[in-house]
Coordinates of C-alpha atoms and ligand atoms in Angstrom, one line a residue:
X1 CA 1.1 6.3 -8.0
X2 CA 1.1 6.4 -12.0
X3 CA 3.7 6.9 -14.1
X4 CA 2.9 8.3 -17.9
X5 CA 6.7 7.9 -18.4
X6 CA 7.2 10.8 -21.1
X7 CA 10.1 12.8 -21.1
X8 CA 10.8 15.1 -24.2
X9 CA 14.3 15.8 -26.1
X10 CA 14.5 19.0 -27.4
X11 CA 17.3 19.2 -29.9
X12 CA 19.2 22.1 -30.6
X13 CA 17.6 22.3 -34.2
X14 CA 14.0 23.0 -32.1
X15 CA 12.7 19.2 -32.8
X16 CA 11.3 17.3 -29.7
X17 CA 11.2 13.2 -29.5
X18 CA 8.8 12.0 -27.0
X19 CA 9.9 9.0 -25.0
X20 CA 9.5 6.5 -22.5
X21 CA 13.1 6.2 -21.0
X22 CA 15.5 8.7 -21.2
X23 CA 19.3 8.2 -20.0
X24 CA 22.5 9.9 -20.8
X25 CA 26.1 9.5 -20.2
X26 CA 28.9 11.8 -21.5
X27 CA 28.5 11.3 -24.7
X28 CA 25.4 10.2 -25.4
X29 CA 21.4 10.8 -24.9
X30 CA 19.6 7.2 -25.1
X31 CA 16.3 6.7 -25.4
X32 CA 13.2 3.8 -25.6
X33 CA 11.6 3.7 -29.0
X34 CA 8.9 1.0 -29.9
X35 CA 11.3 0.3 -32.2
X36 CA 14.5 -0.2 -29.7
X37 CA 16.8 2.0 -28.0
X38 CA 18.1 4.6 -29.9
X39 CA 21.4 7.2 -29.1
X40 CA 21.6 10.9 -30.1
X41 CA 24.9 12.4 -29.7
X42 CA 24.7 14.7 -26.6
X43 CA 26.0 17.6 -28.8
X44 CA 23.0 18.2 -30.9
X45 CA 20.8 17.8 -27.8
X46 CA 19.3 21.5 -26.4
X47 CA 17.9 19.9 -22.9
X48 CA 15.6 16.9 -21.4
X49 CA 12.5 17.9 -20.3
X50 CA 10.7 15.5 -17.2
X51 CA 7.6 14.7 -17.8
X52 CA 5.2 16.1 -15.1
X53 CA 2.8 13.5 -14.7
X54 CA 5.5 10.7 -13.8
X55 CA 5.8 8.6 -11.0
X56 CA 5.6 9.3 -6.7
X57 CA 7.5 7.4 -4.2
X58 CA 4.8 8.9 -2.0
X59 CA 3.2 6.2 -0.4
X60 CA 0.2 3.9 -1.4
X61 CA -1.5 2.8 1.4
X62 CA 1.1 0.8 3.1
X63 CA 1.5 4.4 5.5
X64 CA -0.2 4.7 8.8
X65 CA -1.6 8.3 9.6
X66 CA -0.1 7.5 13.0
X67 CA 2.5 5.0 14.5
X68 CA 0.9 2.2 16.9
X69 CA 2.1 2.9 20.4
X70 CA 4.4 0.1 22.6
X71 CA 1.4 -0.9 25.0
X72 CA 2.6 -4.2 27.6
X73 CA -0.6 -5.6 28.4
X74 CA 0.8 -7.6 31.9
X75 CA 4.2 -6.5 33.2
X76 CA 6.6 -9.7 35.4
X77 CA 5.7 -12.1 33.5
X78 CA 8.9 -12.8 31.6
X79 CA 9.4 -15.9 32.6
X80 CA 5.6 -17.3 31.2
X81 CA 6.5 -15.4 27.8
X82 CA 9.5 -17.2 28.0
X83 CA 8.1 -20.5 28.4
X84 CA 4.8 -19.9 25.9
X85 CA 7.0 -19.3 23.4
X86 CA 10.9 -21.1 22.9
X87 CA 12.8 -22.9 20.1
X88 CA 11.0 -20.7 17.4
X89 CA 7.8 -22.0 18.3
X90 CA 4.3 -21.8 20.4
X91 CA 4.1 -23.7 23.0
X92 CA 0.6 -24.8 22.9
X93 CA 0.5 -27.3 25.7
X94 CA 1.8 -24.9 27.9
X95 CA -1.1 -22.2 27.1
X96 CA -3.5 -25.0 27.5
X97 CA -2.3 -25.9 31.0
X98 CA -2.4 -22.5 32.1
X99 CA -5.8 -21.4 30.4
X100 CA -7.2 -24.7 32.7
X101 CA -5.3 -23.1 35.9
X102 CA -6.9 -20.0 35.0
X103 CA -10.6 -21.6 34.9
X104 CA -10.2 -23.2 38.6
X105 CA -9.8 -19.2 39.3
X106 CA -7.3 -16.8 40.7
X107 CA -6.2 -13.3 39.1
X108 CA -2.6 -14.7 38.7
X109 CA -3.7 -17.1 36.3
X110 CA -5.6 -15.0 34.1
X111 CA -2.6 -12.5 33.9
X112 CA -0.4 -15.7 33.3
X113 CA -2.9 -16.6 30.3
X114 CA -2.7 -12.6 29.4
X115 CA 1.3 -13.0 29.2
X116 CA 0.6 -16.5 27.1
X117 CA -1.4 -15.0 24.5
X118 CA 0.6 -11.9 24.5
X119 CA 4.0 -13.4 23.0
X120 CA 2.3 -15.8 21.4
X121 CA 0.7 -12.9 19.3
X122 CA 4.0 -11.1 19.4
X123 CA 5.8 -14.2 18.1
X124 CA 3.1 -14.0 15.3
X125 CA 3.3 -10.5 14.3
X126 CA 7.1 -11.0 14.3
X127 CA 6.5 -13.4 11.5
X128 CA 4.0 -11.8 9.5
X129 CA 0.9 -13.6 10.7
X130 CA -1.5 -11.2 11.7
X131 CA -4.7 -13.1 11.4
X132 CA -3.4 -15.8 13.6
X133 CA -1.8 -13.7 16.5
X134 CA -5.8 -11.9 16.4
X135 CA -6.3 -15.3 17.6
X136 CA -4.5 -15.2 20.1
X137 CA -5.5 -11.8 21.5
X138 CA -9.1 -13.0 21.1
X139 CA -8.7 -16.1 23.4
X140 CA -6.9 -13.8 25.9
X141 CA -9.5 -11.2 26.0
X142 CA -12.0 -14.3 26.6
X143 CA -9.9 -14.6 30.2
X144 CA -9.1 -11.4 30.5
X145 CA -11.9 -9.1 29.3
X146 CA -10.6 -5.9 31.0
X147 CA -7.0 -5.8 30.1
X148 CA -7.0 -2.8 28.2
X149 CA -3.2 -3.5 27.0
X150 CA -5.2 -6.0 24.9
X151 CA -7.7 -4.4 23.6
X152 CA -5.6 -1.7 22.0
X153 CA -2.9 -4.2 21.0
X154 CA -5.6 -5.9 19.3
X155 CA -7.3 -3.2 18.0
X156 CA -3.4 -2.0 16.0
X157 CA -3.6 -5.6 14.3
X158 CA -7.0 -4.3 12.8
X159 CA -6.0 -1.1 11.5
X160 CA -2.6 -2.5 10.5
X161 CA -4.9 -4.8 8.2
X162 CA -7.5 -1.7 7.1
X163 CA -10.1 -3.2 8.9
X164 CA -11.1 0.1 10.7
X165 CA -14.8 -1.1 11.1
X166 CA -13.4 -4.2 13.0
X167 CA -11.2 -2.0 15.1
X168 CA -13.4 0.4 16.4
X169 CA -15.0 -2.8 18.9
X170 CA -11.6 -2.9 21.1
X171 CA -11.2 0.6 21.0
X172 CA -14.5 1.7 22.5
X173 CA -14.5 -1.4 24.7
X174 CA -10.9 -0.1 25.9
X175 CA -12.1 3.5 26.2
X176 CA -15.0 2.5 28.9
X177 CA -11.9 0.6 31.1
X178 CA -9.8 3.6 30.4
X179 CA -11.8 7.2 29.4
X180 CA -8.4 9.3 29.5
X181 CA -6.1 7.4 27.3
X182 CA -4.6 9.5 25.4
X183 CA -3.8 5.7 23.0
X184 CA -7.0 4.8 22.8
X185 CA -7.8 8.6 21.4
X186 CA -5.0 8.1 18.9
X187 CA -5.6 4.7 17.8
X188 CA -9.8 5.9 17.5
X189 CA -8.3 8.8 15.4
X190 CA -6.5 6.6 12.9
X191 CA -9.5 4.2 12.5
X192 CA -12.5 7.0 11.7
X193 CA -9.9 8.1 9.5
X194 CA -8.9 5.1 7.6
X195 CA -13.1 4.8 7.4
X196 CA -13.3 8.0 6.2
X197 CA -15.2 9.7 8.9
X198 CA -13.0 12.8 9.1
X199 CA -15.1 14.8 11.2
X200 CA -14.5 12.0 14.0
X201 CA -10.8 11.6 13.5
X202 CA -10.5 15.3 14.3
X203 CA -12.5 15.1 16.9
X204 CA -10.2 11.7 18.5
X205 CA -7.2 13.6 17.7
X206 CA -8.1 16.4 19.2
X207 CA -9.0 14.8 22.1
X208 CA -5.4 12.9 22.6
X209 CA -3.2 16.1 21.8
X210 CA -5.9 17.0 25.2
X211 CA -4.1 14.3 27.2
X212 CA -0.6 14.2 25.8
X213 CA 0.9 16.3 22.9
X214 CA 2.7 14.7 20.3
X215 CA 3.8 15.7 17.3
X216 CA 2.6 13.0 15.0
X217 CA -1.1 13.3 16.3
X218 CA -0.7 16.6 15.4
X219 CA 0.4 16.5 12.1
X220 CA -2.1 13.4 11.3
X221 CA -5.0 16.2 12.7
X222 CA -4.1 18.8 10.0
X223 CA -3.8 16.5 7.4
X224 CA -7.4 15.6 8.6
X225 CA -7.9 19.2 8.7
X226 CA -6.9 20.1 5.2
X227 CA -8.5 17.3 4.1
X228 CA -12.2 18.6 5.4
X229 CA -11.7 22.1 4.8
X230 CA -11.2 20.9 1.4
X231 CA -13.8 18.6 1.3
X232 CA -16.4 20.8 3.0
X233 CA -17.6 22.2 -0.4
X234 CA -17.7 18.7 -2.5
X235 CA -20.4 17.1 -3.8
X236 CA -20.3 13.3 -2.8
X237 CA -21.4 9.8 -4.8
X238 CA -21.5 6.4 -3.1
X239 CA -21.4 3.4 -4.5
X240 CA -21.6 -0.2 -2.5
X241 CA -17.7 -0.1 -2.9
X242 CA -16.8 3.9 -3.1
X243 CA -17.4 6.6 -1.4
X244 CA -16.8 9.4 -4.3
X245 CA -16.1 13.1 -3.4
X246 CA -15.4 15.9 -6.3
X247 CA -15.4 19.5 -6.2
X248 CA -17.0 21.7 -8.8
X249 CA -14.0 20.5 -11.4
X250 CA -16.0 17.1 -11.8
X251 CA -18.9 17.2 -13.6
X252 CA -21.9 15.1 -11.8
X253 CA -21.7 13.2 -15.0
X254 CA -18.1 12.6 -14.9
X255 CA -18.6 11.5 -11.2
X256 CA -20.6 8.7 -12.2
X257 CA -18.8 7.5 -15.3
X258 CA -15.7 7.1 -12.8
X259 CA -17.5 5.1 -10.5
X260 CA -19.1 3.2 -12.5
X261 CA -15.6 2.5 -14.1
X262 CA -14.3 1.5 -10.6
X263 CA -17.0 -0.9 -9.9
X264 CA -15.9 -2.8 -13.5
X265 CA -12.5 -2.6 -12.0
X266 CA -13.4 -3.6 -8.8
X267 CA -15.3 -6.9 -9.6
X268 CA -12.4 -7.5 -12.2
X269 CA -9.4 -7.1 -9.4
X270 CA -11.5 -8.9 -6.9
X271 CA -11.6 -12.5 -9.2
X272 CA -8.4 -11.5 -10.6
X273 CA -6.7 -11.3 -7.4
X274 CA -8.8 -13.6 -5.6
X275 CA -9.8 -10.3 -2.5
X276 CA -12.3 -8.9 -1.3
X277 CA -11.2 -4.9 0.5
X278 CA -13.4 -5.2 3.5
X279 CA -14.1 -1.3 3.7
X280 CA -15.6 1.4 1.1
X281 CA -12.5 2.5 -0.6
X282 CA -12.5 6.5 -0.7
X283 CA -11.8 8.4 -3.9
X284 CA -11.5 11.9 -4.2
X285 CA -11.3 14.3 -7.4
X286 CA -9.0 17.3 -7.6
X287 CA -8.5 20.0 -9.4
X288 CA -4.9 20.2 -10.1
X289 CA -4.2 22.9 -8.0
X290 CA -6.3 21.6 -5.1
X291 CA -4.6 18.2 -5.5
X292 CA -0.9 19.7 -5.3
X293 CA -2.3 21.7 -2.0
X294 CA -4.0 19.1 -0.2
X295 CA -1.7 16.2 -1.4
X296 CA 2.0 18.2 -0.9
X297 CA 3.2 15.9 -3.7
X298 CA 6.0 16.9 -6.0
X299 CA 4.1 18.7 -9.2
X300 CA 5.0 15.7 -10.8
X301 CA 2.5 13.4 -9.4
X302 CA -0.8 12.0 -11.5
X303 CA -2.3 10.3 -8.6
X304 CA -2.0 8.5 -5.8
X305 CA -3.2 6.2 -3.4
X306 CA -2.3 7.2 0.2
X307 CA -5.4 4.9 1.4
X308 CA -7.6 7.1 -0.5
X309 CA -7.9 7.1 -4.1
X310 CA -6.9 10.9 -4.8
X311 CA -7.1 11.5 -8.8
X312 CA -6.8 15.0 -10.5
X313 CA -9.6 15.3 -13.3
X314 CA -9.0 19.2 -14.4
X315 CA -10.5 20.0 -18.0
X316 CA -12.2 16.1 -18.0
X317 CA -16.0 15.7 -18.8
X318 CA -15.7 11.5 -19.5
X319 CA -13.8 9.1 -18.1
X320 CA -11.0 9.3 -21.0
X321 CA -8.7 5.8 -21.6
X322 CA -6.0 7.2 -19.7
X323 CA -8.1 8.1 -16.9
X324 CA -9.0 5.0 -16.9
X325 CA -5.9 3.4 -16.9
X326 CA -4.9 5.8 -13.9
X327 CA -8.2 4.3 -12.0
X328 CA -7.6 0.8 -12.7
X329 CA -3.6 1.4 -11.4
X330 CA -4.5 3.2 -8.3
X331 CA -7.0 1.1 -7.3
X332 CA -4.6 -2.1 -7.9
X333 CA -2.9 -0.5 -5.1
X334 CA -5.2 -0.6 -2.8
X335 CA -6.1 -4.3 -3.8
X336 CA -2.3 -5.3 -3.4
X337 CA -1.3 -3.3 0.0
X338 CA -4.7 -4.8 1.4
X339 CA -4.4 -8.2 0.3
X340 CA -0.5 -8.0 1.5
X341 CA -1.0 -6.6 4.7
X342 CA 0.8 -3.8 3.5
X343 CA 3.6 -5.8 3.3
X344 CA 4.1 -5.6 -0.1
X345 CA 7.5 -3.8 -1.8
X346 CA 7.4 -1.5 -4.0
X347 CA 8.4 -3.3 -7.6
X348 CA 5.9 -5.9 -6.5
X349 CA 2.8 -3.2 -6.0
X350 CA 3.8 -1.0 -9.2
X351 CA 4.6 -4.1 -11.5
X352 CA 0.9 -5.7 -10.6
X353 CA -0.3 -2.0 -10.5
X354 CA 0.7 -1.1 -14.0
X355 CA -0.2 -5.0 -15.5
X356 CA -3.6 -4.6 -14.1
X357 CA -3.8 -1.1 -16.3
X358 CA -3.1 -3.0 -19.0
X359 CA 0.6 -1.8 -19.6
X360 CA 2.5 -4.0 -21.3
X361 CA 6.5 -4.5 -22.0
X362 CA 6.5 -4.1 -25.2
X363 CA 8.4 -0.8 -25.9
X364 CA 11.0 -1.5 -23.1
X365 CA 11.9 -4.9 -23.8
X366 CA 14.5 -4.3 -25.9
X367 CA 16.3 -2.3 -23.7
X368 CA 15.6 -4.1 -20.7
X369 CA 17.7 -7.0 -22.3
X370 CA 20.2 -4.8 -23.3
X371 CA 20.9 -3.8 -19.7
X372 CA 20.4 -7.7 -18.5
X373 CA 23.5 -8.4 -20.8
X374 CA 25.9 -5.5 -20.4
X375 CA 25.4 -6.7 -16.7
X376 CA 23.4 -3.1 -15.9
X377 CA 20.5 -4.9 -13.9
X378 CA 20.1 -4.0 -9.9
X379 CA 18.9 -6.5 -8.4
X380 CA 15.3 -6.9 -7.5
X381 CA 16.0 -6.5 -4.0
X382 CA 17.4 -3.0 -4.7
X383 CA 13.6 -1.9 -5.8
X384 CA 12.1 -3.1 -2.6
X385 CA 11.6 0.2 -0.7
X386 CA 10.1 3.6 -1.6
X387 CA 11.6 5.3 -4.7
X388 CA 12.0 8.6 -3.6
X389 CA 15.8 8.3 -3.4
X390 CA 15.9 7.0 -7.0
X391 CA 17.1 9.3 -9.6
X392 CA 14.4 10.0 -12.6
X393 CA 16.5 7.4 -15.4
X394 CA 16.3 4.8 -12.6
X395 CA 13.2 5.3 -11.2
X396 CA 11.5 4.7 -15.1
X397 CA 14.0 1.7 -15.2
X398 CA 12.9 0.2 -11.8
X399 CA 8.8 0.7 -13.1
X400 CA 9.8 -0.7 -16.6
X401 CA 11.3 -4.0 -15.2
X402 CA 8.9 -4.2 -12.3
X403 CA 6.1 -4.5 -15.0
X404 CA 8.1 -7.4 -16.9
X405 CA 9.0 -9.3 -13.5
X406 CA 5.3 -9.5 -12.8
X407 CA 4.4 -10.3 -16.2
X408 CA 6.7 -13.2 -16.3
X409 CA 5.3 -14.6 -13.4
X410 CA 1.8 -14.3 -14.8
X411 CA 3.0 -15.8 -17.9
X412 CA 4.7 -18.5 -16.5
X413 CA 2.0 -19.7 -13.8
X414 CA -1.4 -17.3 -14.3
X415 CA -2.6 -14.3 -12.4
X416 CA -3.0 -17.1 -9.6
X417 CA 0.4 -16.8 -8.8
X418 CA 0.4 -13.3 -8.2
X419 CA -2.3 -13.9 -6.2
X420 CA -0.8 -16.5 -3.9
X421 CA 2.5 -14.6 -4.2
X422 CA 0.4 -11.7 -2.5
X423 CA -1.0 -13.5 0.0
X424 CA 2.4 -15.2 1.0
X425 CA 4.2 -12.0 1.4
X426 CA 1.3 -11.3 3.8
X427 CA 3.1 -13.6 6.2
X428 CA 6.3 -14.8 5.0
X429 CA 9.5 -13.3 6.6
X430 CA 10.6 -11.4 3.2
X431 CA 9.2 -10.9 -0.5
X432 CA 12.4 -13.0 -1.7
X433 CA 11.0 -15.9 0.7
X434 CA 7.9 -15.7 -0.2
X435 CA 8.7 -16.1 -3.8
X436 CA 10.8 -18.7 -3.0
X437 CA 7.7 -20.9 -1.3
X438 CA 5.1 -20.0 -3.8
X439 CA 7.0 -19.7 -7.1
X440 CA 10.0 -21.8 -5.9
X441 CA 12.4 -18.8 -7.4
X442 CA 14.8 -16.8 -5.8
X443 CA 15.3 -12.9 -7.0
X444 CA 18.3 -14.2 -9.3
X445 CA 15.5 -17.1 -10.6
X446 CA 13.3 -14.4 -11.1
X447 CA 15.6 -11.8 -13.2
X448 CA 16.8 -15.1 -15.3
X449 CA 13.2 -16.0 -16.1
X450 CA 12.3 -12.3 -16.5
X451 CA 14.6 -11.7 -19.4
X452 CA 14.1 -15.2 -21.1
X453 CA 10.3 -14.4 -21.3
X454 CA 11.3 -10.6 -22.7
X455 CA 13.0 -12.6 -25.4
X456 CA 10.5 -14.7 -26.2
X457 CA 7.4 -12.5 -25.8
X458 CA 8.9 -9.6 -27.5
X459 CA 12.2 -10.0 -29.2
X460 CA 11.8 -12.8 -31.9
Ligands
ZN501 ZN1 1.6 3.3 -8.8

């Protein structure tokens, strides 16, 4: 999501002051200036007016369409599971011995093997290492090549990842052991969806609300449905990395100046950040009307990125700067929920978001210091999860001094840092842990070093 971050004053005397962070108390209206913060006394002050192209807590592409189901892939076998895994740790000579049991034959050691592998890969999941549990279901499936439970469990660690290509292998291999699933139809759904191939989504889901209703297949299929109804009428541009739909509000000009812009970006993101998306990334382009429709966002969203790139471009014919700040920033998301494994939190995806736009501190810096020493500052950890429940003031205070956390951390080790940072809380049991391995700070680290670097970059 972008934030603009430009709420109006209107005085009583008809005068309106643009700017970036507006708060009030009882007495007062307080405001960022490039200058500082600045206080008008509440009495001459008519009303505040929100800016309507500020920030979403709606999701970037962290959100499923669907949930994964619970699927056990070998039931009774507690007591392997319990001896493949003990003491916080794989028990690798264990697996071994059984996959060797297993070879000299017999289906009880296969399922044994299955169990193995199974809360091995659980164990992994549990602590954020996705690649290495696919491992696990891959040497399993090498035993036990018709255990559907597998397949499906393997093929949810794919999508999880956005690998949707990758997932589709499982799925259709589980769908010839099992034709009637109404989990493999689901799970199908969410892949041809996350690849963009809505007519086949609807189709999948259709198929599983066949088998079983449920209510979140359903509303995945409208939101498919809307989504093609819309779509049904747009013109369409591909590039190696995009897949661009617009609607007679684009211009076939316009089109290509905004992929072309997303390419730069893309090659830039993908050196910066060391990550390669290994899917077309779709982007679609609204009209604002048709946005607010299809999307169900407040009217006060820009864009977003719900796994698609969805950007309003009414009354454009180039690719303007802000546009293509707004490109650069929602396709940073995509880059960072990727590269995460969605695991990213939210200060973490809008700071890189808005310092891969360019944004800088400059203009809040000031007051971002002044709230470090009146002992106003949340902690980090307080801007970890959606922002939907933060008031406006704080939600433009949690962007402001998620920007200068990440910039900090970029100024004192390099964009590589951010980079392994990303990577790390990929895997590692919290963002605070992560930070802690890679950038050997805590949160309370981080805040300290945040506001020494404000001072220094911005405040001498
Ligand atoms: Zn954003």
């Amino acid at each position: 999501m972008s934030s603009a971050g430009g709420d109006t004053i209107v005085l009583k005397n008809g005068r309106r002051i643009t700017a970036e962070t507006v708060t009030e108390d009882a007495e007062h209206v307080t405001y960022l200036t490039p200058a500082g913060q600045l206080s008008l006394p509440k009495s001459i002050v008519a009303r505040i007016e929100k800016d309507d192209f500020g920030y979403s807590s709606a999701s970037h592409s962290s959100e499923p369409p669907v949930s994964a189901p619970e699927i056990e892939p070998v039931r009774g076998y507690e007591d392997v599971a319990a001896l493949a895994v003990h003491d916080n740790q794989i028990d690798f000579g264990y697996i071994a011995r059984l996959e060797s049991d297993a070879r000299s034959g017999g289906a009880t050691g296969v399922a044994k093997v299955a169990a193995a592998h199974y809360a091995a890969a659980q164990f992994l999941v549990g602590k954020g290492d996705t690649n290495t549990a696919i491992d696990h279901y891959r040497e399993a499936l090498a035993f036990a090549p018709d255990n559907a439970g597998l397949l499906l469990n393997l093929a949810v660690l794919y999508l999880r990842q956005s690998q949707f290509t990758a997932a589709l292998d499982p799925l259709e291999r589980a769908r010839r052991l099992q034709p009637d699933s109404a989990d493999v139809a689901k799970l199908m759904g969410w892949a041809y969806y996350g690849a963009n191939k809505m007519d086949r989504a609807i189709e999948e889901w259709q198929r599983a609300l066949k088998l079983r209703p449920d209510a979140e297949v359903k509303a995945a299929l409208e939101k498919a449905q809307r989504d093609k109804a819309e779509e049904e009428s747009y013109r369409e541009g591909e590039t190696s990395h995009f897949d661009l739909k617009y609607n007679g509000s684009a211009t076939p000009d316009l089109a290509r100046g905004i992929l072309r812009a997303l390419e730069d970006d893309f090659r830039d993101l993908e050196s910066q950040l060391d990550y390669t998306p290994h899917e077309q990334i779709s982007v679609i382009l609204y009209t604002q009307q048709a946005f607010a429709d299809i999307t169900r966002a407040p009217g006060w969203v820009g864009a977003l990125n719900d796994g698609r790139l969805r950007i309003p471009v009414q009354g454009l014919s180039s690719v303007t700067p802000e546009l293509a700040h707004v490109l650069k920033h929602e396709l940073t998301h995509s880059f960072v929920g990727q590269k995460s494994h969605n695991r990213a939190p939210t200060w973490l995806q809008e700071g890189v978001a808005q310092f891969m736009e360019g944004r800088r501190s400059t203009s809040a810096a000031g007051a971002l210091v002044e709230a470090a020493n009146q002992g106003a500052m949340p902690p980090l950890g307080a801007f970890e999860g959606p922002w939907m429940s933060l008031d406006g003031n704080t939600a433009a205070f949690a962007y402001a001094w998620s920007l200068a956390v990440v910039e900090s951390i970029a100024d004192s080790g390099g964009v590589s840092d951010i980079s392994r940072l990303l990577d790390r809380v990929g895997t590692a049991p919290s963002t605070e842990a992560a930070a802690k391995e890679v950038l050997h700070s805590d949160y309370a680290d981080l805040q300290q070093q945040t506001i020494a670097y404000l001072k220094h970059a911005y405040l001498r």
